[in-house]
Tab-separated table of C-alpha atoms in Angstrom:
chain	number	residue	atom	x	y	z
A	1	VAL	CA	25.162	-35.031	19.033
A	2	SER	CA	22.700	-36.553	16.668
A	3	THR	CA	24.140	-38.063	13.472
A	4	ALA	CA	22.671	-39.316	10.223
A	5	GLY	CA	23.332	-41.431	7.166
A	6	ILE	CA	21.535	-41.230	3.822
A	7	ILE	CA	21.060	-44.207	1.498
A	8	ILE	CA	19.815	-43.397	-2.007
A	9	ILE	CA	18.464	-46.525	-3.671
A	10	GLY	CA	18.053	-46.650	-7.428
A	11	ASN	CA	19.749	-47.863	-10.591
A	12	GLU	CA	18.319	-44.851	-12.415
A	13	VAL	CA	20.482	-42.506	-10.327
A	14	LEU	CA	23.674	-44.534	-10.817
A	15	SER	CA	23.099	-44.822	-14.543
A	16	GLY	CA	22.632	-41.057	-14.797
A	17	LYS	CA	19.085	-41.359	-16.187
A	18	VAL	CA	17.683	-39.372	-13.286
A	19	GLU	CA	19.416	-36.403	-11.688
A	20	GLU	CA	19.885	-36.970	-7.949
A	21	GLU	CA	17.920	-34.406	-5.923
A	22	ASN	CA	17.025	-36.141	-2.678
A	23	ALA	CA	20.513	-36.367	-1.161
A	24	ARG	CA	20.989	-32.676	-1.841
A	25	PHE	CA	17.672	-31.769	-0.245
A	26	LEU	CA	18.242	-33.963	2.822
A	27	THR	CA	21.827	-32.686	3.267
A	28	LYS	CA	20.586	-29.110	3.483
A	29	GLU	CA	17.687	-29.961	5.775
A	30	LEU	CA	19.872	-31.948	8.166
A	31	ARG	CA	22.360	-29.099	8.300
A	32	THR	CA	19.584	-26.642	9.182
A	33	LEU	CA	18.328	-28.984	11.896
A	34	GLY	CA	21.813	-29.411	13.381
A	35	VAL	CA	22.014	-33.139	12.617
A	36	LYS	CA	25.540	-34.170	11.631
A	37	LEU	CA	25.542	-36.042	8.337
A	38	MET	CA	28.202	-38.768	8.369
A	39	ARG	CA	27.757	-40.619	5.110
A	40	VAL	CA	25.745	-40.733	1.888
A	41	THR	CA	25.593	-43.875	-0.230
A	42	ILE	CA	23.972	-44.367	-3.606
A	43	ILE	CA	23.353	-48.040	-4.307
A	44	ARG	CA	21.530	-50.276	-6.758
A	45	ASP	CA	18.094	-51.847	-6.241
A	46	GLU	CA	19.619	-55.044	-4.859
A	47	ILE	CA	18.230	-56.641	-1.705
A	48	GLU	CA	21.576	-57.775	-0.304
A	49	GLU	CA	23.224	-54.436	-0.916
A	50	ILE	CA	20.366	-52.535	0.706
A	51	ALA	CA	20.428	-54.924	3.680
A	52	SER	CA	24.147	-54.570	4.289
A	53	GLU	CA	24.189	-50.801	3.851
A	54	VAL	CA	21.160	-50.250	6.114
A	55	LYS	CA	22.629	-52.534	8.779
A	56	HIS	CA	25.889	-50.588	8.774
A	57	HIS	CA	24.228	-47.144	8.870
A	58	ALA	CA	21.621	-48.114	11.480
A	59	ALA	CA	24.306	-49.341	13.873
A	60	ALA	CA	26.600	-46.347	13.337
A	61	PHE	CA	24.253	-43.339	13.227
A	62	THR	CA	21.325	-41.885	15.182
A	63	HIS	CA	19.041	-41.588	12.138
A	64	VAL	CA	19.091	-43.229	8.732
A	65	PHE	CA	17.162	-42.035	5.680
A	66	THR	CA	16.593	-44.186	2.623
A	67	THR	CA	14.978	-42.930	-0.578
A	68	GLY	CA	13.551	-44.928	-3.457
A	69	GLY	CA	12.412	-48.457	-4.165
A	70	VAL	CA	9.070	-48.356	-2.347
A	71	GLY	CA	6.577	-48.588	-5.225
A	72	GLY	CA	4.832	-51.723	-6.374
A	73	THR	CA	7.026	-52.760	-9.320
A	74	HIS	CA	9.685	-55.460	-9.707
A	75	ASP	CA	12.617	-53.198	-8.832
A	76	ASP	CA	11.046	-51.893	-5.602
A	77	VAL	CA	12.853	-54.007	-3.009
A	78	THR	CA	13.732	-51.487	-0.301
A	79	PHE	CA	11.425	-52.884	2.397
A	80	VAL	CA	12.698	-56.398	1.791
A	81	GLY	CA	16.264	-55.111	2.122
A	82	VAL	CA	15.494	-53.172	5.328
A	83	ALA	CA	13.725	-56.222	6.792
A	84	ARG	CA	16.778	-58.347	6.048
A	85	ALA	CA	19.089	-55.757	7.650
A	86	PHE	CA	17.276	-56.246	10.968
A	87	ASP	CA	16.303	-59.897	10.468
A	88	LEU	CA	12.613	-59.034	10.595
A	89	PRO	CA	9.799	-60.873	8.832
A	90	ILE	CA	7.687	-58.987	6.293
A	91	ILE	CA	4.046	-58.695	7.268
A	92	ARG	CA	1.095	-56.919	5.699
A	93	ASN	CA	0.245	-53.661	7.432
A	94	SER	CA	-3.525	-53.322	7.718
A	95	ASP	CA	-3.573	-49.499	7.937
A	96	LEU	CA	-1.622	-49.190	4.704
A	97	GLU	CA	-3.653	-51.928	3.062
A	98	ARG	CA	-6.829	-50.000	3.844
A	99	LEU	CA	-5.371	-46.726	2.489
A	100	LEU	CA	-4.314	-48.407	-0.744
A	101	ILE	CA	-7.711	-50.029	-1.257
A	102	GLU	CA	-9.444	-46.675	-0.629
A	103	HIS	CA	-7.173	-44.935	-3.104
A	104	TYR	CA	-6.972	-47.464	-5.924
A	105	LYS	CA	-10.559	-48.764	-5.639
A	106	ASP	CA	-11.243	-51.159	-8.521
A	107	ARG	CA	-7.738	-50.708	-9.916
A	108	ILE	CA	-6.269	-52.470	-6.857
A	109	ASN	CA	-4.116	-55.520	-7.616
A	110	ARG	CA	-1.479	-57.619	-5.886
A	111	HIS	CA	1.402	-55.421	-7.103
A	112	VAL	CA	-0.133	-52.344	-5.528
A	113	LEU	CA	-1.031	-54.245	-2.351
A	114	SER	CA	2.585	-55.355	-2.004
A	115	MET	CA	3.315	-51.746	-0.971
A	116	ALA	CA	1.610	-52.594	2.338
A	117	ASP	CA	4.101	-55.412	3.068
A	118	LEU	CA	6.429	-53.940	5.702
A	119	PRO	CA	9.086	-55.206	8.090
A	120	GLU	CA	7.426	-56.292	11.343
A	121	GLY	CA	7.267	-53.486	13.917
A	122	SER	CA	7.330	-50.644	11.365
A	123	ASP	CA	5.838	-47.347	12.574
A	124	LEU	CA	3.617	-45.235	10.368
A	125	ILE	CA	4.374	-41.531	10.832
A	126	GLY	CA	1.899	-38.885	9.727
A	127	LEU	CA	-0.999	-41.331	9.334
A	128	GLY	CA	-4.091	-39.190	8.736
A	129	VAL	CA	-1.939	-36.064	8.214
A	130	LEU	CA	-0.032	-36.989	5.082
A	131	PRO	CA	-1.869	-38.428	2.054
A	132	TYR	CA	0.397	-41.447	2.508
A	133	PRO	CA	2.300	-41.983	5.762
A	134	LEU	CA	6.039	-42.221	6.198
A	135	VAL	CA	7.348	-45.604	7.309
A	136	ARG	CA	9.972	-45.916	10.024
A	137	VAL	CA	11.714	-49.199	10.796
A	138	ARG	CA	13.692	-48.812	14.042
A	139	ASN	CA	15.920	-45.764	13.348
A	140	VAL	CA	15.456	-45.934	9.567
A	141	PHE	CA	13.080	-43.513	7.836
A	142	VAL	CA	12.039	-45.058	4.533
A	143	LEU	CA	11.315	-42.255	2.058
A	144	PRO	CA	10.026	-42.518	-1.517
A	145	GLY	CA	12.138	-41.667	-4.570
A	146	VAL	CA	9.980	-38.921	-6.076
A	147	PRO	CA	11.540	-35.625	-4.851
A	148	SER	CA	8.257	-33.768	-4.267
A	149	PHE	CA	7.021	-36.638	-2.078
A	150	VAL	CA	10.273	-36.609	-0.097
A	151	ARG	CA	9.843	-32.915	0.604
A	152	ALA	CA	6.239	-33.344	1.688
A	153	LYS	CA	7.108	-36.205	4.031
A	154	PHE	CA	10.077	-34.391	5.499
A	155	ASP	CA	7.764	-31.648	6.749
A	156	VAL	CA	6.431	-33.995	9.424
A	157	LEU	CA	9.952	-35.019	10.451
A	158	ARG	CA	11.417	-31.597	11.209
A	159	ALA	CA	10.052	-31.332	14.733
A	160	MET	CA	11.208	-34.885	15.542
A	161	LEU	CA	14.778	-34.200	14.490
A	162	LYS	CA	15.462	-30.686	15.677
A	163	THR	CA	18.638	-30.276	17.723
A	164	THR	CA	21.261	-27.566	18.371
A	165	PRO	CA	22.160	-25.880	15.099
A	166	PHE	CA	25.727	-25.397	13.866
A	167	VAL	CA	27.553	-22.074	13.965
A	168	LEU	CA	29.602	-21.388	10.840
A	169	ARG	CA	32.162	-18.607	10.393
A	170	GLN	CA	34.288	-18.017	7.309
A	171	ILE	CA	37.583	-16.261	6.604
A	172	PHE	CA	38.459	-15.472	2.981
A	173	VAL	CA	42.194	-15.087	2.292
A	174	ARG	CA	44.130	-13.965	-0.770
A	175	VAL	CA	46.932	-16.547	-0.388
A	176	GLY	CA	47.009	-20.244	-1.302
A	177	GLU	CA	46.671	-23.237	0.997
A	178	ASP	CA	50.449	-23.609	1.014
A	179	ALA	CA	50.760	-20.380	3.018
A	180	ILE	CA	48.104	-21.162	5.615
A	181	ALA	CA	48.526	-24.922	6.092
A	182	ARG	CA	50.663	-24.710	9.232
A	183	VAL	CA	48.461	-22.192	10.992
A	184	MET	CA	45.365	-24.270	10.195
A	185	THR	CA	46.973	-27.447	11.525
A	186	ASP	CA	48.038	-25.733	14.745
A	187	VAL	CA	44.653	-24.156	15.406
A	188	GLN	CA	42.838	-27.389	14.538
A	189	ASN	CA	44.999	-29.211	17.097
A	190	GLU	CA	44.192	-26.569	19.690
A	191	PHE	CA	40.423	-26.776	18.956
A	192	PRO	CA	39.673	-30.457	18.313
A	193	ASP	CA	35.928	-29.855	18.929
A	194	ILE	CA	35.765	-27.314	16.079
A	195	GLU	CA	35.854	-28.305	12.432
A	196	ILE	CA	38.255	-26.221	10.362
A	197	GLY	CA	38.215	-26.632	6.579
A	198	SER	CA	39.864	-24.867	3.638
A	199	TYR	CA	38.454	-24.586	0.130
A	200	PRO	CA	40.581	-23.142	-2.674
A	201	ARG	CA	38.922	-21.354	-5.586
A	202	PHE	CA	40.470	-20.526	-8.909
A	203	ASP	CA	37.571	-18.940	-10.742
A	204	THR	CA	37.482	-15.634	-8.853
A	205	ASP	CA	40.064	-12.911	-8.171
A	206	GLU	CA	38.465	-11.894	-4.908
A	207	TYR	CA	40.131	-14.590	-2.791
A	208	ARG	CA	42.115	-17.786	-3.151
A	209	VAL	CA	40.966	-19.828	-0.164
A	210	LYS	CA	37.880	-19.879	2.012
A	211	ILE	CA	38.554	-21.098	5.554
A	212	THR	CA	35.490	-22.439	7.369
A	213	ILE	CA	35.230	-22.728	11.147
A	214	GLU	CA	32.269	-24.658	12.418
A	215	GLY	CA	30.914	-26.086	15.648
A	216	ARG	CA	27.958	-26.216	17.989
A	217	ASP	CA	29.396	-23.976	20.693
A	218	GLY	CA	29.376	-20.402	19.384
A	219	GLY	CA	31.956	-19.269	21.955
A	220	ARG	CA	34.422	-21.951	20.907
A	221	VAL	CA	33.898	-21.141	17.222
A	222	GLN	CA	34.578	-17.478	17.982
A	223	ALA	CA	37.727	-18.361	19.936
A	224	ALA	CA	39.048	-20.461	17.035
A	225	VAL	CA	38.341	-17.628	14.597
A	226	ALA	CA	40.200	-15.191	16.847
A	227	ARG	CA	43.189	-17.527	17.091
A	228	LEU	CA	43.317	-17.940	13.304
A	229	VAL	CA	43.111	-14.208	12.676
A	230	GLU	CA	45.851	-13.618	15.242
A	231	ARG	CA	48.124	-16.128	13.483
A	232	LEU	CA	47.409	-15.175	9.831
A	233	GLU	CA	49.143	-12.156	8.339
A	234	GLN	CA	46.694	-9.271	8.448
A	235	SER	CA	47.167	-8.378	4.777
A	236	TRP	CA	46.076	-11.891	3.747
A	237	VAL	CA	42.529	-11.560	5.042
A	238	VAL	CA	40.151	-10.294	2.350
A	239	ARG	CA	36.985	-10.467	4.420
A	240	MET	CA	35.164	-12.482	7.045
A	241	ALA	CA	31.621	-13.789	7.253
B	1	VAL	CA	31.511	-55.518	-18.461
B	2	SER	CA	33.543	-52.852	-16.796
B	3	THR	CA	32.160	-51.483	-13.519
B	4	ALA	CA	32.981	-48.521	-11.312
B	5	GLY	CA	32.560	-47.055	-7.842
B	6	ILE	CA	32.888	-43.406	-6.850
B	7	ILE	CA	34.048	-42.237	-3.424
B	8	ILE	CA	33.567	-38.542	-2.672
B	9	ILE	CA	35.727	-37.518	0.280
B	10	GLY	CA	34.973	-34.324	2.163
B	11	ASN	CA	33.240	-33.024	5.270
B	12	GLU	CA	32.312	-29.885	3.328
B	13	VAL	CA	30.032	-31.913	1.045
B	14	LEU	CA	28.323	-33.754	3.912
B	15	SER	CA	27.788	-30.560	5.865
B	16	GLY	CA	26.213	-28.930	2.817
B	17	LYS	CA	28.784	-26.135	2.666
B	18	VAL	CA	29.821	-27.135	-0.829
B	19	GLU	CA	27.423	-28.359	-3.491
B	20	GLU	CA	28.467	-31.776	-4.797
B	21	GLU	CA	29.379	-31.596	-8.496
B	22	ASN	CA	31.967	-34.309	-9.022
B	23	ALA	CA	29.735	-37.341	-8.544
B	24	ARG	CA	27.277	-35.877	-11.006
B	25	PHE	CA	29.999	-35.196	-13.573
B	26	LEU	CA	31.580	-38.649	-13.195
B	27	THR	CA	28.189	-40.397	-13.350
B	28	LYS	CA	27.456	-38.826	-16.739
B	29	GLU	CA	30.929	-39.478	-18.100
B	30	LEU	CA	30.894	-43.134	-17.040
B	31	ARG	CA	27.511	-43.598	-18.628
B	32	THR	CA	28.769	-42.123	-21.919
B	33	LEU	CA	31.800	-44.420	-21.789
B	34	GLY	CA	29.665	-47.509	-21.140
B	35	VAL	CA	31.138	-48.165	-17.694
B	36	LYS	CA	28.489	-49.477	-15.273
B	37	LEU	CA	28.419	-47.408	-12.086
B	38	MET	CA	27.639	-49.633	-9.105
B	39	ARG	CA	27.932	-47.382	-6.090
B	40	VAL	CA	28.631	-43.820	-4.975
B	41	THR	CA	29.702	-43.032	-1.429
B	42	ILE	CA	30.209	-39.652	0.198
B	43	ILE	CA	32.347	-39.945	3.316
B	44	ARG	CA	34.189	-37.762	5.810
B	45	ASP	CA	37.908	-36.950	5.746
B	46	GLU	CA	38.710	-39.843	8.092
B	47	ILE	CA	41.594	-42.182	7.346
B	48	GLU	CA	39.890	-45.358	8.566
B	49	GLU	CA	36.707	-44.635	6.684
B	50	ILE	CA	38.555	-43.900	3.467
B	51	ALA	CA	40.616	-47.075	3.889
B	52	SER	CA	37.623	-49.328	4.437
B	53	GLU	CA	35.560	-47.816	1.632
B	54	VAL	CA	38.435	-47.926	-0.885
B	55	LYS	CA	39.212	-51.522	0.046
B	56	HIS	CA	35.598	-52.546	-0.507
B	57	HIS	CA	35.239	-50.691	-3.843
B	58	ALA	CA	38.643	-51.795	-5.179
B	59	ALA	CA	37.816	-55.458	-4.595
B	60	ALA	CA	34.303	-55.237	-6.029
B	61	PHE	CA	34.635	-53.003	-9.110
B	62	THR	CA	36.884	-52.640	-12.173
B	63	HIS	CA	37.627	-48.959	-11.563
B	64	VAL	CA	37.370	-46.754	-8.491
B	65	PHE	CA	37.396	-42.958	-8.495
B	66	THR	CA	38.008	-40.892	-5.392
B	67	THR	CA	37.695	-37.113	-5.267
B	68	GLY	CA	38.967	-34.701	-2.635
B	69	GLY	CA	41.426	-34.688	0.221
B	70	VAL	CA	44.632	-34.441	-1.799
B	71	GLY	CA	45.883	-30.950	-0.921
B	72	GLY	CA	48.497	-30.131	1.667
B	73	THR	CA	46.340	-29.190	4.659
B	74	HIS	CA	45.438	-31.052	7.848
B	75	ASP	CA	42.223	-32.537	6.484
B	76	ASP	CA	43.818	-33.935	3.312
B	77	VAL	CA	44.220	-37.593	4.242
B	78	THR	CA	43.077	-39.411	1.109
B	79	PHE	CA	46.467	-40.866	0.149
B	80	VAL	CA	47.023	-42.137	3.678
B	81	GLY	CA	43.596	-43.792	3.554
B	82	VAL	CA	44.234	-45.364	0.136
B	83	ALA	CA	47.648	-46.622	1.293
B	84	ARG	CA	46.014	-48.234	4.314
B	85	ALA	CA	43.343	-49.863	2.124
B	86	PHE	CA	46.072	-51.766	0.278
B	87	ASP	CA	48.538	-52.032	3.178
B	88	LEU	CA	51.123	-50.008	1.279
B	89	PRO	CA	53.762	-47.760	2.801
B	90	ILE	CA	53.733	-44.060	1.919
B	91	ILE	CA	56.856	-42.911	0.093
B	92	ARG	CA	57.830	-39.587	-1.438
B	93	ASN	CA	57.437	-39.522	-5.217
B	94	SER	CA	60.399	-37.748	-6.776
B	95	ASP	CA	58.577	-36.676	-9.973
B	96	LEU	CA	55.844	-34.976	-7.983
B	97	GLU	CA	58.353	-33.477	-5.564
B	98	ARG	CA	60.203	-31.895	-8.487
B	99	LEU	CA	56.956	-30.517	-9.991
B	100	LEU	CA	55.937	-28.987	-6.660
B	101	ILE	CA	59.346	-27.352	-6.141
B	102	GLU	CA	59.261	-25.931	-9.686
B	103	HIS	CA	55.773	-24.542	-9.134
B	104	TYR	CA	56.010	-23.172	-5.596
B	105	LYS	CA	59.650	-22.004	-5.794
B	106	ASP	CA	60.528	-20.106	-2.606
B	107	ARG	CA	57.034	-20.638	-1.190
B	108	ILE	CA	57.663	-24.381	-0.880
B	109	ASN	CA	57.225	-25.826	2.611
B	110	ARG	CA	56.692	-29.201	4.216
B	111	HIS	CA	52.889	-28.993	3.976
B	112	VAL	CA	53.077	-28.504	0.214
B	113	LEU	CA	55.726	-31.209	-0.148
B	114	SER	CA	53.475	-33.669	1.681
B	115	MET	CA	51.402	-33.706	-1.524
B	116	ALA	CA	54.226	-35.795	-3.053
B	117	ASP	CA	53.854	-38.513	-0.403
B	118	LEU	CA	52.049	-41.333	-2.208
B	119	PRO	CA	51.267	-45.003	-1.604
B	120	GLU	CA	54.167	-47.123	-2.895
B	121	GLY	CA	53.679	-48.213	-6.508
B	122	SER	CA	51.406	-45.293	-7.472
B	123	ASP	CA	51.328	-44.483	-11.196
B	124	LEU	CA	51.374	-40.914	-12.450
B	125	ILE	CA	49.048	-40.502	-15.432
B	126	GLY	CA	49.414	-37.529	-17.780
B	127	LEU	CA	52.848	-36.522	-16.481
B	128	GLY	CA	54.074	-33.800	-18.840
B	129	VAL	CA	50.611	-33.492	-20.432
B	130	LEU	CA	48.560	-32.215	-17.505
B	131	PRO	CA	49.829	-29.313	-15.371
B	132	TYR	CA	49.665	-31.777	-12.475
B	133	PRO	CA	49.389	-35.520	-13.132
B	134	LEU	CA	46.636	-37.830	-12.015
B	135	VAL	CA	47.616	-40.454	-9.455
B	136	ARG	CA	46.502	-44.059	-9.785
B	137	VAL	CA	46.963	-46.595	-6.996
B	138	ARG	CA	46.181	-50.093	-8.361
B	139	ASN	CA	42.630	-49.671	-9.773
B	140	VAL	CA	41.918	-46.453	-7.854
B	141	PHE	CA	42.099	-43.106	-9.653
B	142	VAL	CA	42.695	-40.407	-7.050
B	143	LEU	CA	41.120	-37.173	-8.268
B	144	PRO	CA	41.195	-33.735	-6.631
B	145	GLY	CA	38.116	-32.072	-5.107
B	146	VAL	CA	38.006	-28.904	-7.225
B	147	PRO	CA	35.480	-29.629	-10.016
B	148	SER	CA	37.375	-27.855	-12.825
B	149	PHE	CA	40.481	-29.924	-12.006
B	150	VAL	CA	38.447	-33.126	-12.028
B	151	ARG	CA	37.155	-32.322	-15.498
B	152	ALA	CA	40.632	-31.513	-16.800
B	153	LYS	CA	42.077	-34.744	-15.429
B	154	PHE	CA	39.214	-36.828	-16.724
B	155	ASP	CA	40.091	-35.797	-20.278
B	156	VAL	CA	43.171	-38.032	-20.151
B	157	LEU	CA	41.149	-40.955	-18.769
B	158	ARG	CA	38.494	-41.201	-21.457
B	159	ALA	CA	40.548	-43.268	-23.874
B	160	MET	CA	41.661	-45.630	-21.087
B	161	LEU	CA	38.089	-46.359	-19.991
B	162	LYS	CA	36.133	-46.586	-23.228
B	163	THR	CA	34.005	-49.702	-23.592
B	164	THR	CA	30.730	-50.713	-25.271
B	165	PRO	CA	28.133	-47.988	-24.691
B	166	PHE	CA	24.649	-48.654	-23.366
B	167	VAL	CA	21.538	-48.627	-25.517
B	168	LEU	CA	18.562	-46.920	-23.860
B	169	ARG	CA	14.960	-46.985	-25.078
B	170	GLN	CA	12.001	-45.367	-23.356
B	171	ILE	CA	8.238	-45.908	-23.385
B	172	PHE	CA	6.002	-43.172	-21.940
B	173	VAL	CA	2.600	-44.371	-20.740
B	174	ARG	CA	-0.482	-42.533	-19.504
B	175	VAL	CA	-1.331	-45.069	-16.763
B	176	GLY	CA	0.171	-45.521	-13.293
B	177	GLU	CA	2.662	-48.140	-12.125
B	178	ASP	CA	-0.209	-50.168	-10.681
B	179	ALA	CA	-1.460	-50.922	-14.194
B	180	ILE	CA	1.889	-51.930	-15.699
B	181	ALA	CA	3.560	-53.697	-12.778
B	182	ARG	CA	2.719	-57.231	-13.869
B	183	VAL	CA	3.782	-56.749	-17.468
B	184	MET	CA	7.073	-55.228	-16.357
B	185	THR	CA	7.766	-58.103	-13.968
B	186	ASP	CA	7.035	-60.694	-16.652
B	187	VAL	CA	9.199	-59.024	-19.299
B	188	GLN	CA	12.026	-58.428	-16.806
B	189	ASN	CA	11.976	-62.143	-15.966
B	190	GLU	CA	12.100	-63.011	-19.650
B	191	PHE	CA	15.011	-60.597	-20.274
B	192	PRO	CA	17.279	-60.842	-17.220
B	193	ASP	CA	20.203	-59.273	-19.169
B	194	ILE	CA	18.168	-56.109	-19.821
B	195	GLU	CA	17.487	-53.510	-17.149
B	196	ILE	CA	13.859	-52.386	-17.044
B	197	GLY	CA	12.917	-49.451	-14.826
B	198	SER	CA	9.803	-47.361	-14.251
B	199	TYR	CA	9.702	-43.740	-13.122
B	200	PRO	CA	6.389	-42.098	-12.218
B	201	ARG	CA	5.952	-38.363	-12.699
B	202	PHE	CA	3.247	-36.200	-11.191
B	203	ASP	CA	4.224	-32.751	-12.448
B	204	THR	CA	3.207	-33.216	-16.084
B	205	ASP	CA	-0.007	-34.207	-17.834
B	206	GLU	CA	1.789	-35.712	-20.811
B	207	TYR	CA	2.442	-39.100	-19.193
B	208	ARG	CA	2.333	-40.824	-15.809
B	209	VAL	CA	5.196	-43.286	-16.034
B	210	LYS	CA	8.392	-43.492	-18.054
B	211	ILE	CA	9.549	-47.063	-18.670
B	212	THR	CA	13.256	-47.408	-19.445
B	213	ILE	CA	14.786	-50.416	-21.190
B	214	GLU	CA	18.541	-50.573	-21.190
B	215	GLY	CA	21.345	-52.932	-22.100
B	216	ARG	CA	24.539	-53.354	-24.087
B	217	ASP	CA	23.068	-55.551	-26.790
B	218	GLY	CA	20.893	-53.378	-29.035
B	219	GLY	CA	19.034	-56.383	-30.447
B	220	ARG	CA	18.047	-57.643	-26.995
B	221	VAL	CA	16.927	-54.150	-25.954
B	222	GLN	CA	14.791	-53.956	-29.069
B	223	ALA	CA	13.280	-57.393	-28.385
B	224	ALA	CA	12.383	-56.375	-24.821
B	225	VAL	CA	10.786	-53.154	-26.088
B	226	ALA	CA	8.755	-55.145	-28.634
B	227	ARG	CA	7.573	-57.570	-25.942
B	228	LEU	CA	6.523	-54.713	-23.653
B	229	VAL	CA	4.622	-52.930	-26.416
B	230	GLU	CA	2.900	-56.196	-27.340
B	231	ARG	CA	1.768	-56.686	-23.726
B	232	LEU	CA	0.752	-53.100	-22.881
B	233	GLU	CA	-2.636	-51.828	-24.039
B	234	GLN	CA	-2.079	-49.762	-27.163
B	235	SER	CA	-4.027	-46.766	-25.877
B	236	TRP	CA	-1.697	-46.501	-22.857
B	237	VAL	CA	1.416	-45.664	-24.866
B	238	VAL	CA	1.864	-41.900	-25.273
B	239	ARG	CA	5.159	-42.030	-27.143
B	240	MET	CA	8.444	-43.859	-27.399
B	241	ALA	CA	12.026	-42.657	-27.554
């Protein structure tokens, strides 16, 4: 099973000045690809914090995605943080340097060129395909902060990440969690490989709780659904999906 | 300066089955109250993960907010995780037990009653004011996962959290970050107590970069704005706010 962590880097998100869109986009994409998302962290543009969070995620998960902090201004410290997480020196990447010089021409300066300073051993993904390549450092994909750029760069990642998708079934019941808690616990214990969740709603009359049953093995998901339906009172079930 | 961390607990958020609303709501509220948000984490319903994240946040920040995992079903393990973070035993709270019995009447069962099992020394906030009180364990406010409940409970917290609000000024410029990077670095170094950020946009012709200048001391913010304007070329500035 391939797992992932997302690290959103940016004071502007924490201070509420910018609405967070990238975590939401990546969460949906990873779900579609069948990658199990384990953790999302939103942190400040601080080198030590980035380093410690990246180190933790990179050791624990198959893939790590960071967004933000990769421009050429004073608060763009993501690459320095990622380098520190892996104890790598920062060196100038000549492919990126060339791209930047081509793009900025006579407006080039040392702040812009600092965008080509990467942790040693970084891979450039999509070089020649994307207007600006995606940088990978070990298992960490370093994405920009601008949402439209994240989406464009993710297009080249889909094929690399594809795995077995999840199967999700849902049972909507007209009773509260109090009535179904024991059945859910029992069935969860019987199907430890299936994830069973319950989500109460109070803003609709149609149902009170949505039960979700999810896993990678469609047969096992179906078996867990059947066991739940068998154990719930028939009149409680509003509908299934 | 009062600081905060937010911990969103729930597999349903990470798997993309439920759209995250609570972090967004809390981020805006904390900003309005002048509380500096340092970190947001979205984690799974796992006791050890909750314990380690709560421990870290509680030691580092003035206030911690958790959401989710407080119902009476098998995946509701937040209180156990918070108890473990502080090495506290779990004991049944008699006020909550009474409330639950009054509410559920003959539908009461041990799963529902488990909602009254709290870390020793928990405070109940809003008892008798809210339909169901808010639980605080040391500096951790334990909020539910249902967004409308979070909003209702936050109403009683506002007065407890109020501090000096932030002052935010903005300068919109028609040039890219490459042109303003050096000025921003210089002014940031001169005003280390002020937070200066830059946010490029590519989907409007009005401006290319928004510069934000933020702090608690209005006079210092104003001085930093004046220094930036003095250093930027006049023709670059589109407008200020």
